[in-house]
Short mmCIF file of C-alpha atoms in Angstrom, two decimals:
data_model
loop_
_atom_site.label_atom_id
_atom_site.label_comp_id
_atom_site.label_asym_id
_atom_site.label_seq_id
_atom_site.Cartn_x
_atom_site.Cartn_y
_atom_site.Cartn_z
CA UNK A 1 0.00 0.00 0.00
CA UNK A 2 1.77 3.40 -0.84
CA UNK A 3 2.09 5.79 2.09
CA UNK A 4 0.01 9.71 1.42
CA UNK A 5 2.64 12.21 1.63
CA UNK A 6 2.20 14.59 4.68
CA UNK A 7 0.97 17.98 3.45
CA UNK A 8 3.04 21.14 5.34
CA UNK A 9 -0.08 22.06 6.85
CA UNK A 10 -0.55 17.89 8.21
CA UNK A 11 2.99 18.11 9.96
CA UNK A 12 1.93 21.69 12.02
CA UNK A 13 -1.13 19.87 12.73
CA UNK A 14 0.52 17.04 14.27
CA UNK A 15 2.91 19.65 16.16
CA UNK A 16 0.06 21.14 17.70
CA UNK A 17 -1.47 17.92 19.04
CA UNK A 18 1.80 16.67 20.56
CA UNK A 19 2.18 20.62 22.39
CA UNK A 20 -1.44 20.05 23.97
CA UNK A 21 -0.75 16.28 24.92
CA UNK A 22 -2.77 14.55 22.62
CA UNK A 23 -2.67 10.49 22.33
CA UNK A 24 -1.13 8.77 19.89
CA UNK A 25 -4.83 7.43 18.81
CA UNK A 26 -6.35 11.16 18.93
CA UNK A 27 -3.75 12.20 16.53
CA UNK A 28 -4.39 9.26 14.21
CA UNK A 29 -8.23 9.77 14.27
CA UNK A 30 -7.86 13.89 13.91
CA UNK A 31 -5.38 13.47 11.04
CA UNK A 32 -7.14 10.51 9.37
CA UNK A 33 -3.94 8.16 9.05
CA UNK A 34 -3.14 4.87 11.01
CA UNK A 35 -1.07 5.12 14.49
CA UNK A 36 1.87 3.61 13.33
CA UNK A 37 2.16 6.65 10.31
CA UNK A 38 1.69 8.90 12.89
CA UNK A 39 4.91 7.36 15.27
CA UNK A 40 6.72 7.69 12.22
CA UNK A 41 6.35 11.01 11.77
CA UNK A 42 6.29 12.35 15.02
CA UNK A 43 9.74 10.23 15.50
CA UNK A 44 11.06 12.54 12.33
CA UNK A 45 10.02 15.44 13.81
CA UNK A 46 11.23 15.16 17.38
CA UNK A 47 7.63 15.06 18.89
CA UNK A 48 6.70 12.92 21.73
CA UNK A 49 2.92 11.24 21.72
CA UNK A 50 1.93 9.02 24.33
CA UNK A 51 -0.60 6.02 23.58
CA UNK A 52 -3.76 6.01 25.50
CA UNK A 53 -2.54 2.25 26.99
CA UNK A 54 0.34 3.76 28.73
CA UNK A 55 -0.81 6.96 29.92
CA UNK A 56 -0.40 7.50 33.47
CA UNK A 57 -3.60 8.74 36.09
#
């Protein structure tokens, strides 16, 4: 399956979600692409997104 290339405006998006703490599933739902795309690119970008299973109370 080919990978969608992430759009300028995709990658600020993302930014924004991992700045207000977001989940790793959030981002994936908001951004329409599958969790593992959006590791990938938060990895390339430096950004930090927690998954909802390891999220501490």
């Amino acid at each position: 399956m080919a990978r969608k290339p992430w759009s300028f405006k995709e990658d600020r998006r993302l930014m924004e979600l991992a700045k207000s703490s977001a989940s790793l599933e959030e981002a994936a739902r908001q951004l329409g692409r599958s969790p593992d795309a959006i590791k990938r690119m938060a990895l390339r970008l430096g950004l930090s997104l927690k998954s909802k299973g390891t999220k501490k109370s």
